[in-house]
Short mmCIF file of C-alpha atoms (C1' of nucleotides) in Angstrom, two decimals:
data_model
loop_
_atom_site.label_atom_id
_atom_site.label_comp_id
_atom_site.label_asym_id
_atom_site.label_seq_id
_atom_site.Cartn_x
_atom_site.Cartn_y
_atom_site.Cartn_z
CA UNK A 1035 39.98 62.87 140.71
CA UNK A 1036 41.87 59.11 140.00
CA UNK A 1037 44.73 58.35 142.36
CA UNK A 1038 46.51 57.59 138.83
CA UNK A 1039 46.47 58.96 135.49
CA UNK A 1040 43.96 57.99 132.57
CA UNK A 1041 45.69 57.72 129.19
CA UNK A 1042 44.38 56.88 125.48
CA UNK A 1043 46.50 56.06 122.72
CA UNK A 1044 44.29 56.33 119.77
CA UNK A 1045 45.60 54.39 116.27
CA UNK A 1046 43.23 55.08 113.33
CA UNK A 1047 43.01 51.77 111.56
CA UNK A 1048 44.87 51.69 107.92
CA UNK A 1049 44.77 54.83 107.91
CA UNK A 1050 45.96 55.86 104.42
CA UNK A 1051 44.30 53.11 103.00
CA UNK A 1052 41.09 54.00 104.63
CA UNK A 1053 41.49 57.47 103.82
CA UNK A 1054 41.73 57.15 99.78
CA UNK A 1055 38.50 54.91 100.31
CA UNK A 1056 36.56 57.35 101.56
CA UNK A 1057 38.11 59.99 98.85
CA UNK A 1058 37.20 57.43 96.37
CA UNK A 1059 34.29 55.44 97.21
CA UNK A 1060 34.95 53.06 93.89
CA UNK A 1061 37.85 51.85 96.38
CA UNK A 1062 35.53 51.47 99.50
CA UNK A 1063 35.36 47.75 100.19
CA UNK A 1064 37.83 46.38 98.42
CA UNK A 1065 41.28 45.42 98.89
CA UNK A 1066 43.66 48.07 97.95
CA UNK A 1067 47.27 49.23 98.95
CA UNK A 1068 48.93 52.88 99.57
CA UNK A 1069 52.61 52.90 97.77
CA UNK A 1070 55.43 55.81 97.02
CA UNK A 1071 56.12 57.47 93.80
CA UNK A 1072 59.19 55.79 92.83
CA UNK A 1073 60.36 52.89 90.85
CA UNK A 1074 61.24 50.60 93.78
CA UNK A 1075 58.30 51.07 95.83
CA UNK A 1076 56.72 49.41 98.81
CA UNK A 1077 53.16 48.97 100.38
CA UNK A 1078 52.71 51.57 102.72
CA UNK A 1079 49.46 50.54 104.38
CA UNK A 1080 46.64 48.50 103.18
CA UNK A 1081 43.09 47.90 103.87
CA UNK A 1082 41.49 45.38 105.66
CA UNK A 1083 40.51 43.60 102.50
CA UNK A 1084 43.73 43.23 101.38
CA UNK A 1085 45.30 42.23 104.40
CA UNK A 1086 42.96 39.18 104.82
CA UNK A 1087 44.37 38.23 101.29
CA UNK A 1088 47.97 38.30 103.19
CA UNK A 1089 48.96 41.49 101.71
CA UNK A 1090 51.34 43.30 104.01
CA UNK A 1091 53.39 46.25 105.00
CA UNK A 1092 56.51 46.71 103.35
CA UNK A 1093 55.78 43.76 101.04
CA UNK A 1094 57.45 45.14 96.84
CA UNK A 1095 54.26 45.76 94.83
CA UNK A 1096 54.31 42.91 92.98
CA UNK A 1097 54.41 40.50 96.10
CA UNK A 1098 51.39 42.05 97.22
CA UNK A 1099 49.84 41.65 93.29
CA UNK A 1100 51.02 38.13 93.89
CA UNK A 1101 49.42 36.68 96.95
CA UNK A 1102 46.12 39.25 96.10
CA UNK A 1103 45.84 39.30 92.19
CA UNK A 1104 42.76 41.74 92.16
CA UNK A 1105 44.96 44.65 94.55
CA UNK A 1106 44.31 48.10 93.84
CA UNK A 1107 47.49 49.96 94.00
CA UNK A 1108 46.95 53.95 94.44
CA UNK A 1109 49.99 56.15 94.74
CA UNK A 1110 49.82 57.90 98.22
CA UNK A 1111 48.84 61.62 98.70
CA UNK A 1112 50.46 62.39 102.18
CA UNK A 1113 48.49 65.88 101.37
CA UNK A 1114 45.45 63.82 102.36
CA UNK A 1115 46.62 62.35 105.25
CA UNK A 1116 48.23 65.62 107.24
CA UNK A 1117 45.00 67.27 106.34
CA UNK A 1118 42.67 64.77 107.70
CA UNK A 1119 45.28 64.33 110.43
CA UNK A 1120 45.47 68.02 112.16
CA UNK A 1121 41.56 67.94 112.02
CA UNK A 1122 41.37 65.12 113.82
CA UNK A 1123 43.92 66.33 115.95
CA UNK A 1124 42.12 69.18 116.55
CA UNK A 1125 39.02 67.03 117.65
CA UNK A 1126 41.18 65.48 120.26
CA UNK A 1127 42.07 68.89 121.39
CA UNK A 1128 37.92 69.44 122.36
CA UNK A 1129 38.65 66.81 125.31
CA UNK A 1130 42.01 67.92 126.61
CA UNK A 1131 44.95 70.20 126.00
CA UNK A 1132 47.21 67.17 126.59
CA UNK A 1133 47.73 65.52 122.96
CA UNK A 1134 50.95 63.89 121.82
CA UNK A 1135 50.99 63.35 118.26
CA UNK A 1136 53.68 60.44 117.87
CA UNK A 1137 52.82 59.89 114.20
CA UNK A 1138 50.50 60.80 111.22
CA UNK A 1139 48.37 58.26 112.71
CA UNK A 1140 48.72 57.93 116.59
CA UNK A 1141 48.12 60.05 119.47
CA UNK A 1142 48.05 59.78 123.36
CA UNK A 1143 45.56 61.97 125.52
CA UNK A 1144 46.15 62.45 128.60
CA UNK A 1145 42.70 62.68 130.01
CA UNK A 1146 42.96 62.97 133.75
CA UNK A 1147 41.45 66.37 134.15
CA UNK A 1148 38.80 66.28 131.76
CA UNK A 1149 37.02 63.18 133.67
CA UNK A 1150 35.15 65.69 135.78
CA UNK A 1151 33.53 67.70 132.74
CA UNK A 1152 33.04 64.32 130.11
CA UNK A 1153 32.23 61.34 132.46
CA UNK A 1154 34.60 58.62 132.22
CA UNK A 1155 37.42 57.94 129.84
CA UNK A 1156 34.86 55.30 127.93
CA UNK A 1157 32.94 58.14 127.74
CA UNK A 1158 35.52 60.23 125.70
CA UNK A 1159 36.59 57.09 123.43
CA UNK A 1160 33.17 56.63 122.22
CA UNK A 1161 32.18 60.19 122.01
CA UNK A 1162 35.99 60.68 119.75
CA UNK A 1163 34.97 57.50 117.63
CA UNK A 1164 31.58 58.85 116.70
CA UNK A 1165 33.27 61.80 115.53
CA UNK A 1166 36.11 60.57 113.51
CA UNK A 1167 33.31 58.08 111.99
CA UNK A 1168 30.58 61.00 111.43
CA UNK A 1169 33.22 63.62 110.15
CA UNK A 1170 35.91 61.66 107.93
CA UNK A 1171 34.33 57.77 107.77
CA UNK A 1172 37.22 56.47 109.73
CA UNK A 1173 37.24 54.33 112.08
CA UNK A 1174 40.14 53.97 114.42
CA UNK A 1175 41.42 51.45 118.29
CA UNK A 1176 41.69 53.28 121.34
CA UNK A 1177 43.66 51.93 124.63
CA UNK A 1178 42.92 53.69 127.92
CA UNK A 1179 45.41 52.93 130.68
CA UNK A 1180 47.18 54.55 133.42
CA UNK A 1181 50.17 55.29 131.22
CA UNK A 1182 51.48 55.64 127.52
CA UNK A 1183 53.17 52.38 127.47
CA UNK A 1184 50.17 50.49 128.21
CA UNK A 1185 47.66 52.74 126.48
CA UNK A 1186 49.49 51.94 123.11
CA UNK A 1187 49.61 48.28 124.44
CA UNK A 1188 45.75 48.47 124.82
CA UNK A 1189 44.92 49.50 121.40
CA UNK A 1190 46.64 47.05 119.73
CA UNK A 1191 44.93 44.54 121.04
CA UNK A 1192 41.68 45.28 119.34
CA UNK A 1193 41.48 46.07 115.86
CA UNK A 1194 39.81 47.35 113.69
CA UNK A 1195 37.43 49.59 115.49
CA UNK A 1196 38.51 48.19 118.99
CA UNK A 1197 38.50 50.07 122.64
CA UNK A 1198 40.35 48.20 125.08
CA UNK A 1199 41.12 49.38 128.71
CA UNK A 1200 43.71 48.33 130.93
CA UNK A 1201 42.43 49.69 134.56
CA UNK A 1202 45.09 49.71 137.20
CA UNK A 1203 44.24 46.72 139.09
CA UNK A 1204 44.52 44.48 136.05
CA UNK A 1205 47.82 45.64 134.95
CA UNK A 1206 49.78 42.24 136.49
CA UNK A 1207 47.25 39.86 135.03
CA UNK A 1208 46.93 41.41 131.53
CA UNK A 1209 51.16 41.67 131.41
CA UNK A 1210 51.81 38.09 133.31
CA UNK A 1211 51.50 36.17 129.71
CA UNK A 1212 51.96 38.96 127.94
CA UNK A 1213 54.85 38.39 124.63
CA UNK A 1214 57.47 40.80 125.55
CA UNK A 1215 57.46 41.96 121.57
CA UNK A 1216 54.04 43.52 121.98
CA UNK A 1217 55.50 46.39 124.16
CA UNK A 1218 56.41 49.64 121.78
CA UNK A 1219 60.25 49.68 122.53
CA UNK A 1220 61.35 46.13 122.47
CA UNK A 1221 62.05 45.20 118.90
CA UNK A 1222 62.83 41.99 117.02
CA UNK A 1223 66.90 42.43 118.37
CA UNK A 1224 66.16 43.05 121.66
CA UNK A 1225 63.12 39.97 121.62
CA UNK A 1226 65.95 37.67 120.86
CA UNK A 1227 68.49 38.85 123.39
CA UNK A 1228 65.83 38.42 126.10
CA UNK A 1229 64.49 34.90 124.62
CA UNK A 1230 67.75 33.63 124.86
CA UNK A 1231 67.83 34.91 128.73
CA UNK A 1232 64.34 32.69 128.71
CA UNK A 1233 62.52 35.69 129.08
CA UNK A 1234 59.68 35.29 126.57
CA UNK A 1235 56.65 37.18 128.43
CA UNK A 1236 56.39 40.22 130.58
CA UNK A 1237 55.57 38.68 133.32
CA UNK A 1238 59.17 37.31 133.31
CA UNK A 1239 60.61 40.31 132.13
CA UNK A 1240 59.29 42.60 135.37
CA UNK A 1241 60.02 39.84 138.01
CA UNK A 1242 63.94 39.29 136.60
CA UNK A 1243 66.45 40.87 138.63
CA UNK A 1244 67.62 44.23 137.77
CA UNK A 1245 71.43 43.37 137.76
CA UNK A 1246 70.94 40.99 135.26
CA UNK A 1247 69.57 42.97 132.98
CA UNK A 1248 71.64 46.06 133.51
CA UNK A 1249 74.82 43.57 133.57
CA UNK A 1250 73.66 42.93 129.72
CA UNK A 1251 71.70 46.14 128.71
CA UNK A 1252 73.08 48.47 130.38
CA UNK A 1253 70.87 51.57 131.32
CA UNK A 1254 68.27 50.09 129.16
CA UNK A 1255 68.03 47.34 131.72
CA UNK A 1256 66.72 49.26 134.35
CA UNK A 1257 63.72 50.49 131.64
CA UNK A 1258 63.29 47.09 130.63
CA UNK A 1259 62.27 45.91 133.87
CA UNK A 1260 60.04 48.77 134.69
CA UNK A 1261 58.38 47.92 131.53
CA UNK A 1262 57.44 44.60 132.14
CA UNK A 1263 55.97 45.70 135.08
CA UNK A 1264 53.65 47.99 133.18
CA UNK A 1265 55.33 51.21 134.65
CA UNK A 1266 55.46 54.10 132.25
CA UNK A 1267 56.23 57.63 134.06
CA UNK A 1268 56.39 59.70 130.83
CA UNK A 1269 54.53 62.45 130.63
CA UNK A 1270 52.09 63.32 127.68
CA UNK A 1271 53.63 66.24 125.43
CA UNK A 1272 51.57 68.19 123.66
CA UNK A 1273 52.02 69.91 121.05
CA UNK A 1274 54.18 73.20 120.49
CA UNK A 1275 56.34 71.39 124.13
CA UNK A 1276 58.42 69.28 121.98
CA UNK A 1277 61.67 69.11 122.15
CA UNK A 1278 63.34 70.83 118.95
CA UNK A 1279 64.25 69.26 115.97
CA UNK A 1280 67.52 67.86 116.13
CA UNK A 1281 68.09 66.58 112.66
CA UNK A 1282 66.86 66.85 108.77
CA UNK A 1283 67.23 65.01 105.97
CA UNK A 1284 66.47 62.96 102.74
CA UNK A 1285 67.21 59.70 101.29
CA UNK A 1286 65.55 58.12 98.24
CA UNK A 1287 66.30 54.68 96.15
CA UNK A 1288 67.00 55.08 92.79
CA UNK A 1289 64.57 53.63 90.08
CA UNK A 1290 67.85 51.75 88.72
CA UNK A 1291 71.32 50.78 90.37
CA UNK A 1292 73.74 54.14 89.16
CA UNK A 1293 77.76 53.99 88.90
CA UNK A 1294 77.94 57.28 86.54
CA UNK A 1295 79.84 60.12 89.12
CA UNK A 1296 78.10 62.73 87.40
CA UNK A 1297 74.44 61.32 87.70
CA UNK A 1298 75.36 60.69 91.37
CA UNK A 1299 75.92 64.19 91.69
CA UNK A 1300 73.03 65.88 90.58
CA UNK A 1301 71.13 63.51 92.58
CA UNK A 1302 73.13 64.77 95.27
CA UNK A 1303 72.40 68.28 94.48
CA UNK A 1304 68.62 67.43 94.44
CA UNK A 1305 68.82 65.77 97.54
CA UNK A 1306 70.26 68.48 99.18
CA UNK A 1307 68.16 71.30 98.10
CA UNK A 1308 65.42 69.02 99.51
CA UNK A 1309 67.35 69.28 102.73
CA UNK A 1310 68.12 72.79 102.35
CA UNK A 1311 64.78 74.13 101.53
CA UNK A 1312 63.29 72.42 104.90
CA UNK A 1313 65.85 73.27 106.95
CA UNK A 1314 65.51 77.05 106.07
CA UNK A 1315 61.58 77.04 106.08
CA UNK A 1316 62.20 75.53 109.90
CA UNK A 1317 64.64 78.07 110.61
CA UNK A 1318 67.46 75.68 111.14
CA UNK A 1319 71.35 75.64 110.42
CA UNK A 1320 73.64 72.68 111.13
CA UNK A 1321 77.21 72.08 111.31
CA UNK A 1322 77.14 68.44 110.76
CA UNK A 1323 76.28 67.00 106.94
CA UNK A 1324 75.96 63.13 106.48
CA UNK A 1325 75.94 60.95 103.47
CA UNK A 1326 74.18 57.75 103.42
CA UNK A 1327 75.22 55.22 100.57
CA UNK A 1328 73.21 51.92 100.06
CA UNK A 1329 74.97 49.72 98.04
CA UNK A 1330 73.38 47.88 94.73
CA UNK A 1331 73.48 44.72 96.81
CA UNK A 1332 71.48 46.63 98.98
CA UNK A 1333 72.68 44.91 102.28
CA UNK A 1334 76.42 46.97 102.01
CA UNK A 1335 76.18 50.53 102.83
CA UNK A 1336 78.06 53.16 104.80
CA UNK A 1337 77.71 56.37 106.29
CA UNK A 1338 79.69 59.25 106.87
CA UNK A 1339 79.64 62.83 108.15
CA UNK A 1340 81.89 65.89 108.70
CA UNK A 1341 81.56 68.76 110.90
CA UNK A 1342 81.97 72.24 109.58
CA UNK A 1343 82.90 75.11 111.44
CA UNK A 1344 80.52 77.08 110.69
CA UNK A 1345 76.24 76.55 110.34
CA UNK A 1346 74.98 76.14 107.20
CA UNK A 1347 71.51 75.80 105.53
CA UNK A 1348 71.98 76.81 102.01
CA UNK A 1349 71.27 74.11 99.60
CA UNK A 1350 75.00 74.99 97.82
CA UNK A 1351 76.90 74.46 100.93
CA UNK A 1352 75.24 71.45 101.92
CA UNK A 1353 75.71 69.57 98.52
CA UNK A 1354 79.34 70.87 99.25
CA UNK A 1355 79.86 69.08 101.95
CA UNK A 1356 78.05 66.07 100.93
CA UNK A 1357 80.41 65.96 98.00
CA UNK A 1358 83.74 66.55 99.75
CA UNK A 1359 82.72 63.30 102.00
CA UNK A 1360 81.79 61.03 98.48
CA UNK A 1361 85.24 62.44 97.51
CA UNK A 1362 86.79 60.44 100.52
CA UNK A 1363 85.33 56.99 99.33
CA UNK A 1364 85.97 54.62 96.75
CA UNK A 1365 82.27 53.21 95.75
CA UNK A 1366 83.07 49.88 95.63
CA UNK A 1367 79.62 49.42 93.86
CA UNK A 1368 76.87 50.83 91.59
CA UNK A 1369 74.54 52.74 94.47
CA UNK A 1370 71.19 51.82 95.00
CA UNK A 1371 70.34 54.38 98.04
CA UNK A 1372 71.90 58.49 98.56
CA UNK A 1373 70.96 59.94 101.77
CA UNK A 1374 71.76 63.68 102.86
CA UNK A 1375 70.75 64.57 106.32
CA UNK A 1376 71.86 68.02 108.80
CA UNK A 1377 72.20 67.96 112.40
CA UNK A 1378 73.96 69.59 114.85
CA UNK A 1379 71.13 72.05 114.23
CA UNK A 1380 70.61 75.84 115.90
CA UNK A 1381 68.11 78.24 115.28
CA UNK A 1382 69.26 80.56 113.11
CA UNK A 1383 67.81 84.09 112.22
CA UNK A 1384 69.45 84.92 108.56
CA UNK A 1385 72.20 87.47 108.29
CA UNK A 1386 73.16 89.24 105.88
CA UNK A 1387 76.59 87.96 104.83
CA UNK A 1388 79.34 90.75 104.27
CA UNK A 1389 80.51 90.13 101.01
CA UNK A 1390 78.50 90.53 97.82
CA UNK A 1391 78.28 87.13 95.86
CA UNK A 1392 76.79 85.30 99.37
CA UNK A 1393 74.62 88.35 99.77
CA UNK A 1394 73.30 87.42 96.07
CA UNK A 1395 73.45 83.55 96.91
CA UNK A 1396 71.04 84.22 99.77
CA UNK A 1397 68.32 86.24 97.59
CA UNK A 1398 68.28 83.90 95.46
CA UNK A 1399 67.72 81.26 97.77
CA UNK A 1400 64.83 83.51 99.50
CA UNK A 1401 63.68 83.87 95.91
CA UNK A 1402 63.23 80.08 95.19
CA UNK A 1403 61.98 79.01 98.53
CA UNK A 1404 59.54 81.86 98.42
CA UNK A 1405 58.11 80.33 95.23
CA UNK A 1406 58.37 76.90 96.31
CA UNK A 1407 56.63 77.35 98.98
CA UNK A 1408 53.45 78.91 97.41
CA UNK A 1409 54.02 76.11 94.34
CA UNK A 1410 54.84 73.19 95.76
CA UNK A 1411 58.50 71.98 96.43
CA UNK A 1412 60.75 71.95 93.68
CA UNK A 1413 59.13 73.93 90.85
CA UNK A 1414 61.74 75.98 90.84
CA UNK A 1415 65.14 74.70 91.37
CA UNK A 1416 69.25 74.97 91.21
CA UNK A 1417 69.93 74.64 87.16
CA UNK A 1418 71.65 71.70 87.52
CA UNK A 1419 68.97 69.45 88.75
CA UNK A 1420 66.53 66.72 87.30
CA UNK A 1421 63.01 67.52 86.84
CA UNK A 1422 61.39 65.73 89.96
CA UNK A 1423 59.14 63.50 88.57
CA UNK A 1424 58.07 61.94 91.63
CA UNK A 1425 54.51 63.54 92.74
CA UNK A 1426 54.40 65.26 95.88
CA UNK A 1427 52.66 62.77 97.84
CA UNK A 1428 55.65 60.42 96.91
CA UNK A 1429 57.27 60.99 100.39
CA UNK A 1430 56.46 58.83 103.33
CA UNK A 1431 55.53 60.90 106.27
CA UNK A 1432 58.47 61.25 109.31
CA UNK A 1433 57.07 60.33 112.71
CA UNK A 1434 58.38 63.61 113.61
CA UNK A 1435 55.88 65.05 111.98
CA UNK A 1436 53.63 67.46 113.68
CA UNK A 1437 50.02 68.69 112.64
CA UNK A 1438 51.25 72.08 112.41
CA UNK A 1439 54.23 70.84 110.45
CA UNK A 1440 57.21 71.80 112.61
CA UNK A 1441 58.38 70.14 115.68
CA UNK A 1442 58.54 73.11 118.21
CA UNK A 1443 60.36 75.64 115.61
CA UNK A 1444 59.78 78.99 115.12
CA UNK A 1445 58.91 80.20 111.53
CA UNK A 1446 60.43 83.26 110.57
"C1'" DT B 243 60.94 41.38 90.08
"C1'" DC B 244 62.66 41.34 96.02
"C1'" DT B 245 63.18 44.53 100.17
"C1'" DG B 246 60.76 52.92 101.37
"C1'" DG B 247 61.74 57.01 103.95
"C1'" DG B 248 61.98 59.97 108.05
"C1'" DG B 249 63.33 60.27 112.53
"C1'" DT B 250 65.24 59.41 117.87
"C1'" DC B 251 68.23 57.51 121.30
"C1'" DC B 252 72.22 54.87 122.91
"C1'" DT B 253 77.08 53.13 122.98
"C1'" DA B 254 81.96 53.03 122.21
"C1'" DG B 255 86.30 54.77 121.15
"C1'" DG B 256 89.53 58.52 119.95
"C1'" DA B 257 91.11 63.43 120.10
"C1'" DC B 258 91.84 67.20 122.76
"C1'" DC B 259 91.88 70.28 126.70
"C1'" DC B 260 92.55 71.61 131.45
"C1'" DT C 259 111.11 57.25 138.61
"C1'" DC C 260 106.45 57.38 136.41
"C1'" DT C 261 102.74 58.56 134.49
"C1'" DG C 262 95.77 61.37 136.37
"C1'" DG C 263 91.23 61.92 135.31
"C1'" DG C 264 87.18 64.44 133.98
"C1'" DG C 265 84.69 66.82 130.39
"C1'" DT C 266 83.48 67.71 125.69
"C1'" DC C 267 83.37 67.05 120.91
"C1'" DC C 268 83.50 64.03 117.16
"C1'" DT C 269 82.70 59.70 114.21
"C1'" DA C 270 80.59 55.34 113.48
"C1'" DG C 271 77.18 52.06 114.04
"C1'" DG C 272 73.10 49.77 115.91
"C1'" DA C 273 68.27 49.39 117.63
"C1'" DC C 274 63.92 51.11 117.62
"C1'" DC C 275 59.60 53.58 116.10
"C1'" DC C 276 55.99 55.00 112.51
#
DNA sequence: TCTGGGGTCCTAGGACCC
DNA sequence: TCTGGGGTCCTAGGACCC
């Protein structure tokens, strides 16, 4: 048994992208990009191909047709990806109990008691690699390291196809010129803030004193430091041990720029039925309704929210509030962005309401979602509503998202 | 022809209550 | 005459992650 424990954070390498090549192998070696369903769409992931052409994430589609001419550009199927995602999940589950899913694509393992029965930790790697390769053609970077922080440090410093390992007593050498924007947590803000304190590597970062960074950070300061030094406490969660849910919602950019009240309406109402229908196949009410409005000149926007008295999930009552907050607001311009999200969020059982009318409101909710969910999400919907044309696999995937779907909710 | 979508956590200030 | 403090809930906004 290690004195310490023996973490991998696993990252399977363009993941969408390599997915759709090995569901089409017409795609397989050449450069292509994973975008959204709608009219304003972005690169998602791309292959390795294309990235060595300079395509990159987030770039519009025609940027990436622009600096790659020959790009193949295939609408994501997120169907694919959660699919290929819980069974490789599921692999990781043959090793150790203790798997954190922290997106579609990355997981930790913590590994610590399963060195006795599979060797060492290089062991495992290799044995998970030949597995994902033999089973699904992907290949993906591992990290082993004492913790989580440096785990997902490791595997980003090999890819494709890499396996790095941090061991314990190499922790200060690997870290001492280490950029202090490699570490999952300090962003592109928070790099500048700490450049300007001449803080540019990690080594810097764990040896500054604590009151300095607390006097500017506040609590974070204290985690800062501690993270320069490479020291990562938090546990590996796995799955069904998460904490609950504590918010859901939907936001989508129009195809054009819209002013007309009544077209932002029913794409209001759409929006919240999509918020709706997941929060009642999760179980979930909320009390708390926010609207999200992105401005035409897309760097204006606002947000607001309202708390009800009451805990709502019905798609009707949502949209209700969502409304009664756009009534508040002047629009100042034509929208580019709605949002509608829920939290303040309780399990809820359903109850049968007294009165007659929300006693019919709620059958007929059960009615749709029932449908839906055997269909597919918004065959059958309020009248009011546009025909989604977006396909399913339009949506991106939420880093909350879970192989069995639901972060830690019961499904009644 | 620019720039997606789904989340979490943290802070700060005001209202309100005891 | 002078004027508390802690706790909780709420709104708004920012930073970060994939």
């Amino acid at each position: 048994m290690p004195d310490h424990r023996v973490i991998l954070h696993l990252d399977m390498n363009a993941f969408f992208a390599s997915v759709e090549q090995q569901a089409n192998p017409e795609l397989r070696g050449k450069a292509i990009a994973v975008v959204g369903g709608g009219g304003r769409t972005v690169i998602t992931t791309s292959s390795y191909e294309a990235r060595a052409r300079g395509v990159k994430t987030g770039m519009a589609v025609w940027e990436g047709k622009r600096v790659c001419p020959e790009l193949i550009v295939v609408v994501g199927d997120n169907r694919k990806y959660t699919y290929t995602s819980t069974r490789i999940n599921e692999i990781f589950r043959e090793f150790t109990p203790l798997v954190e899913a922290f997106s579609v694509d990355e997981s930790w393992l913590d590994v610590t008691h399963s060195l006795s029965i599979f060797g060492s930790a290089e062991t495992i790697a290799y044995r998970i690699k030949a597995r994902i390769l033999h089973q699904f053609g992907l290949r993906c970077s591992i990290g082993i390291a004492p913790n989580k922080l440096l785990a997902k440090l490791a595997s980003d410093m090999k890819k494709p196809d890499g396996l790095t390992v941090i061991a314990p007593e190499n922790v200060a050498r690997i870290l001492e010129p280490m950029p202090i924007q490699e570490l999952c947590g300090i962003g592109k803000k928070m790099q500048r803030h700490l450049n300007m304190m001449s803080i540019y590597t990690c080594g810097e970062l764990g040896r500054c004193e604590e009151g300095r960074l607390t006097r500017k950070f506040g609590i974070v300061g204290r985690r800062l430091k501690q993270m320069g030094q490479g020291i990562d406490e938090s546990p590996v969660i796995p799955f069904g041990e998460e904490d609950a849910v504590k918010s859901v919602g939907h936001s989508r950019t129009l195809d054009r720029d819209i002013d007309d009240p009544a077209e932002i309406r029913r794409f209001l109402l759409q929006l919240s039925e999509m918020v709706g229908s997941r929060a009642r196949r999760y179980g979930v009410s909320g009390k708390t309704i926010h609207l999200y409005v992105r401005y035409a000149d897309f760097f204006s926007s606002w947000g607001k929210q309202t708390t009800l008295k009451s805990y709502i999930n019905r798609s009707d009552e949502i949209y209700r509030a969502a409304i009664s907050i756009l009534n508040t607001v002047a629009l100042e311009q034509p929208v580019r962005l709605l949002g509608v999200s829920i939290s303040g969020l309780k399990h809820q059982a359903d109850q049968l309401p007294l009165f007659e009318d929300e006693r019919k409101k709620l059958w007929a909710t059960q009615a749709m979602d029932t449908v839906n969910q055997r269909f597919g999400d918004m065959v059958v919907t309020l009248g009011s509503l546009l025909p989604d044309k977006e396909s399913a696999g339009s949506h991106v995937i939420p880093p909350s998202w879970r192989p069995d779907g639901i972060k830690n909710i019961d499904i009644i």
